[in-house]
GROMACS .gro file of C-alpha atoms in nm:
model
  241
    1UNK     CA    1   2.752  16.236   1.455
    2UNK     CA    2   2.625  15.935   1.262
    3UNK     CA    3   2.271  15.937   1.411
    4UNK     CA    4   2.287  16.307   1.351
    5UNK     CA    5   2.350  16.259   0.954
    6UNK     CA    6   2.107  16.015   0.936
    7UNK     CA    7   1.849  16.246   1.065
    8UNK     CA    8   1.963  16.530   0.855
    9UNK     CA    9   1.915  16.289   0.553
   10UNK     CA   10   1.583  16.187   0.647
   11UNK     CA   11   1.474  16.532   0.710
   12UNK     CA   12   1.574  16.649   0.377
   13UNK     CA   13   1.430  16.360   0.215
   14UNK     CA   14   1.096  16.421   0.395
   15UNK     CA   15   1.066  16.788   0.328
   16UNK     CA   16   1.090  16.717  -0.054
   17UNK     CA   17   1.424  16.909  -0.096
   18UNK     CA   18   1.548  16.552  -0.243
   19UNK     CA   19   1.489  16.243  -0.385
   20UNK     CA   20   1.737  16.060  -0.250
   21UNK     CA   21   2.044  16.107   0.016
   22UNK     CA   22   2.318  15.886   0.117
   23UNK     CA   23   2.446  15.968   0.470
   24UNK     CA   24   2.848  15.855   0.510
   25UNK     CA   25   3.005  15.815   0.846
   26UNK     CA   26   3.409  15.733   0.913
   27UNK     CA   27   3.606  15.698   1.212
   28UNK     CA   28   3.975  15.657   1.220
   29UNK     CA   29   4.115  15.659   1.561
   30UNK     CA   30   4.360  15.415   1.577
   31UNK     CA   31   4.628  15.615   1.392
   32UNK     CA   32   4.638  15.855   1.678
   33UNK     CA   33   4.852  15.820   1.992
   34UNK     CA   34   4.633  15.794   2.326
   35UNK     CA   35   4.707  16.151   2.421
   36UNK     CA   36   4.562  16.274   2.124
   37UNK     CA   37   4.246  16.047   2.131
   38UNK     CA   38   4.186  16.163   2.450
   39UNK     CA   39   4.232  16.518   2.400
   40UNK     CA   40   3.974  16.489   2.117
   41UNK     CA   41   3.744  16.306   2.295
   42UNK     CA   42   3.752  16.574   2.547
   43UNK     CA   43   3.618  16.824   2.364
   44UNK     CA   44   3.282  16.636   2.421
   45UNK     CA   45   3.297  16.689   2.789
   46UNK     CA   46   3.264  17.030   2.974
   47UNK     CA   47   3.584  17.238   2.935
   48UNK     CA   48   3.547  17.480   3.279
   49UNK     CA   49   3.424  17.166   3.505
   50UNK     CA   50   3.542  16.874   3.339
   51UNK     CA   51   3.819  16.855   3.077
   52UNK     CA   52   4.020  17.104   3.229
   53UNK     CA   53   4.070  16.932   3.549
   54UNK     CA   54   4.186  16.634   3.359
   55UNK     CA   55   3.816  16.423   3.386
   56UNK     CA   56   3.847  16.171   3.100
   57UNK     CA   57   3.516  15.975   2.957
   58UNK     CA   58   3.647  15.687   3.148
   59UNK     CA   59   3.678  15.876   3.487
   60UNK     CA   60   3.342  16.036   3.401
   61UNK     CA   61   3.166  15.690   3.353
   62UNK     CA   62   3.336  15.562   3.664
   63UNK     CA   63   3.163  15.830   3.840
   64UNK     CA   64   2.863  15.767   3.701
   65UNK     CA   65   2.916  15.367   3.775
   66UNK     CA   66   3.019  15.430   4.113
   67UNK     CA   67   2.679  15.622   4.207
   68UNK     CA   68   2.463  15.385   4.050
   69UNK     CA   69   2.629  15.106   4.240
   70UNK     CA   70   2.559  15.296   4.537
   71UNK     CA   71   2.187  15.396   4.478
   72UNK     CA   72   2.099  15.042   4.387
   73UNK     CA   73   2.309  14.840   4.597
   74UNK     CA   74   2.425  14.650   4.322
   75UNK     CA   75   2.788  14.495   4.260
   76UNK     CA   76   3.008  14.549   3.983
   77UNK     CA   77   2.961  14.187   3.851
   78UNK     CA   78   2.598  14.283   3.771
   79UNK     CA   79   2.753  14.460   3.474
   80UNK     CA   80   2.900  14.115   3.331
   81UNK     CA   81   2.592  14.038   3.143
   82UNK     CA   82   2.634  14.345   2.891
   83UNK     CA   83   2.987  14.286   2.826
   84UNK     CA   84   2.944  13.902   2.766
   85UNK     CA   85   2.635  13.967   2.561
   86UNK     CA   86   2.850  14.221   2.331
   87UNK     CA   87   3.134  13.980   2.290
   88UNK     CA   88   2.881  13.674   2.211
   89UNK     CA   89   2.733  13.911   1.957
   90UNK     CA   90   3.059  14.001   1.801
   91UNK     CA   91   3.189  13.645   1.762
   92UNK     CA   92   2.931  13.620   1.474
   93UNK     CA   93   3.019  13.938   1.331
   94UNK     CA   94   3.315  13.952   1.038
   95UNK     CA   95   3.332  14.296   1.054
   96UNK     CA   96   3.400  14.349   1.453
   97UNK     CA   97   3.673  14.482   1.595
   98UNK     CA   98   3.740  14.161   1.896
   99UNK     CA   99   3.525  13.834   1.792
  100UNK     CA  100   3.670  13.648   2.121
  101UNK     CA  101   3.360  13.534   2.342
  102UNK     CA  102   3.424  13.643   2.729
  103UNK     CA  103   3.297  13.499   3.065
  104UNK     CA  104   3.158  13.665   3.363
  105UNK     CA  105   3.456  13.521   3.539
  106UNK     CA  106   3.700  13.678   3.300
  107UNK     CA  107   3.498  13.999   3.335
  108UNK     CA  108   3.561  14.023   3.715
  109UNK     CA  109   3.927  13.969   3.711
  110UNK     CA  110   4.011  14.230   3.395
  111UNK     CA  111   4.236  14.489   3.517
  112UNK     CA  112   4.123  14.804   3.679
  113UNK     CA  113   4.114  15.145   3.443
  114UNK     CA  114   3.917  15.381   3.655
  115UNK     CA  115   3.758  15.187   3.954
  116UNK     CA  116   3.508  15.028   3.956
  117UNK     CA  117   3.534  15.042   3.564
  118UNK     CA  118   3.763  14.757   3.427
  119UNK     CA  119   3.910  14.699   3.062
  120UNK     CA  120   3.629  14.465   2.984
  121UNK     CA  121   3.363  14.774   3.128
  122UNK     CA  122   3.487  15.008   2.851
  123UNK     CA  123   3.508  15.025   2.434
  124UNK     CA  124   3.828  15.059   2.262
  125UNK     CA  125   3.917  15.323   2.043
  126UNK     CA  126   3.858  15.176   1.678
  127UNK     CA  127   3.828  15.225   1.328
  128UNK     CA  128   3.504  15.179   1.124
  129UNK     CA  129   3.282  15.314   0.828
  130UNK     CA  130   2.920  15.313   0.698
  131UNK     CA  131   2.708  15.441   0.470
  132UNK     CA  132   2.294  15.438   0.468
  133UNK     CA  133   2.062  15.521   0.158
  134UNK     CA  134   1.762  15.728   0.213
  135UNK     CA  135   1.507  15.792  -0.043
  136UNK     CA  136   1.142  15.883  -0.086
  137UNK     CA  137   0.861  15.638  -0.188
  138UNK     CA  138   0.870  15.783  -0.523
  139UNK     CA  139   1.239  15.691  -0.577
  140UNK     CA  140   1.183  15.310  -0.478
  141UNK     CA  141   1.206  15.028  -0.746
  142UNK     CA  142   1.041  14.703  -0.766
  143UNK     CA  143   1.350  14.550  -0.676
  144UNK     CA  144   1.427  14.756  -0.384
  145UNK     CA  145   1.367  14.627  -0.018
  146UNK     CA  146   1.299  14.931   0.195
  147UNK     CA  147   1.307  14.982   0.561
  148UNK     CA  148   1.074  15.258   0.685
  149UNK     CA  149   1.198  15.527   0.923
  150UNK     CA  150   0.901  15.547   1.146
  151UNK     CA  151   1.042  15.833   1.367
  152UNK     CA  152   1.349  16.049   1.412
  153UNK     CA  153   1.399  16.266   1.692
  154UNK     CA  154   1.679  16.447   1.907
  155UNK     CA  155   1.697  16.613   2.237
  156UNK     CA  156   1.968  16.799   2.426
  157UNK     CA  157   2.093  16.788   2.805
  158UNK     CA  158   2.354  17.019   2.980
  159UNK     CA  159   2.740  16.868   2.901
  160UNK     CA  160   2.873  16.883   3.257
  161UNK     CA  161   2.738  16.601   3.454
  162UNK     CA  162   2.719  16.831   3.764
  163UNK     CA  163   2.491  17.079   3.599
  164UNK     CA  164   2.208  16.794   3.540
  165UNK     CA  165   1.915  16.748   3.739
  166UNK     CA  166   1.945  16.373   3.786
  167UNK     CA  167   2.313  16.255   3.746
  168UNK     CA  168   2.164  15.896   3.663
  169UNK     CA  169   1.930  16.000   3.416
  170UNK     CA  170   1.999  16.046   3.041
  171UNK     CA  171   1.788  16.317   3.000
  172UNK     CA  172   1.849  16.394   2.612
  173UNK     CA  173   1.791  16.016   2.533
  174UNK     CA  174   1.486  16.002   2.734
  175UNK     CA  175   1.333  16.281   2.564
  176UNK     CA  176   1.417  16.172   2.244
  177UNK     CA  177   1.296  15.817   2.279
  178UNK     CA  178   0.958  15.961   2.423
  179UNK     CA  179   0.929  16.178   2.132
  180UNK     CA  180   1.014  15.884   1.890
  181UNK     CA  181   0.783  15.669   2.049
  182UNK     CA  182   0.455  15.955   2.054
  183UNK     CA  183   0.549  16.003   1.690
  184UNK     CA  184   0.570  15.667   1.576
  185UNK     CA  185   0.301  15.494   1.764
  186UNK     CA  186   0.502  15.226   1.876
  187UNK     CA  187   0.632  15.137   2.205
  188UNK     CA  188   0.929  14.993   2.404
  189UNK     CA  189   0.787  14.655   2.428
  190UNK     CA  190   0.727  14.689   2.037
  191UNK     CA  191   1.075  14.716   1.985
  192UNK     CA  192   1.239  14.381   1.789
  193UNK     CA  193   1.602  14.498   1.909
  194UNK     CA  194   1.809  14.803   2.045
  195UNK     CA  195   2.137  14.912   1.924
  196UNK     CA  196   2.259  15.116   2.258
  197UNK     CA  197   2.573  15.367   2.255
  198UNK     CA  198   2.715  15.116   2.496
  199UNK     CA  199   3.104  15.258   2.536
  200UNK     CA  200   3.100  15.178   2.906
  201UNK     CA  201   2.863  14.917   3.043
  202UNK     CA  202   2.707  15.150   3.282
  203UNK     CA  203   2.621  15.395   2.978
  204UNK     CA  204   2.448  15.062   2.867
  205UNK     CA  205   2.220  15.053   3.162
  206UNK     CA  206   2.143  15.438   3.176
  207UNK     CA  207   2.059  15.422   2.793
  208UNK     CA  208   1.828  15.102   2.843
  209UNK     CA  209   1.681  15.269   3.139
  210UNK     CA  210   1.616  15.617   2.956
  211UNK     CA  211   1.443  15.448   2.665
  212UNK     CA  212   1.208  15.288   2.860
  213UNK     CA  213   1.357  14.920   2.827
  214UNK     CA  214   1.414  14.851   3.222
  215UNK     CA  215   1.257  15.068   3.528
  216UNK     CA  216   1.515  15.305   3.673
  217UNK     CA  217   1.755  15.093   3.874
  218UNK     CA  218   1.646  14.783   3.711
  219UNK     CA  219   1.879  14.724   3.396
  220UNK     CA  220   2.132  14.475   3.578
  221UNK     CA  221   1.896  14.266   3.727
  222UNK     CA  222   1.672  14.231   3.376
  223UNK     CA  223   2.025  14.180   3.239
  224UNK     CA  224   2.085  13.910   3.467
  225UNK     CA  225   1.758  13.740   3.340
  226UNK     CA  226   1.881  13.727   2.965
  227UNK     CA  227   1.648  13.994   2.877
  228UNK     CA  228   1.907  14.192   2.663
  229UNK     CA  229   2.064  13.855   2.508
  230UNK     CA  230   1.945  13.678   2.179
  231UNK     CA  231   1.627  13.570   2.213
  232UNK     CA  232   1.555  13.810   2.502
  233UNK     CA  233   1.283  14.062   2.553
  234UNK     CA  234   1.476  14.322   2.347
  235UNK     CA  235   1.828  14.162   2.202
  236UNK     CA  236   2.105  14.451   2.267
  237UNK     CA  237   2.369  14.570   2.019
  238UNK     CA  238   2.347  14.251   1.823
  239UNK     CA  239   2.643  14.346   1.581
  240UNK     CA  240   2.862  14.350   1.919
  241UNK     CA  241   2.816  14.714   2.045
   0.00000   0.00000   0.00000
């Protein structure tokens, strides 16, 4: 929803409808009990084939991770660099929820939530807020330090995992990334960093592959070489993820 709000704001400015638009996002999840949070999150899954059968997002991601491990022959430990990197980056961010670094050994020993997903594979519910000011070139002032939006695109896919042509391809992410690269004139190798939706380590890997930062099935291998850490080929989730 945050990305959708920024995109709507960008379109409003680009169309000439408004000179300045402020996109605001707020999330407050920690005041609700676990059952309420789980029920709320389940509204973003398929009601007939997933939510009504009790499949949570943890369970759905666990299915994805198990399939990923099956197809690649990798081990769960291959996902450790994503969690280690996120916690290392968060340690330097005063606004991060958890600022304690972790190790690959700690990742391997963490309690299991929905096999093969462990506690350190999954993001917690959290609170946060952000605001972004978007404006036209005409509205800029000399003291402003603007950042230009080179492209903003979107795509959709079926909600239910079983309805997707390829369960390990985030089709909407892949299509929107392709459109963004084409519209902006940039390519994955031109990116200075990448902020992924990394609610689970397996989603991090699939997002990187969908957006062209790793070939299919090779995100873990690249992560093991430090490609997504600070100073790597494309630093990932530099605020903590």
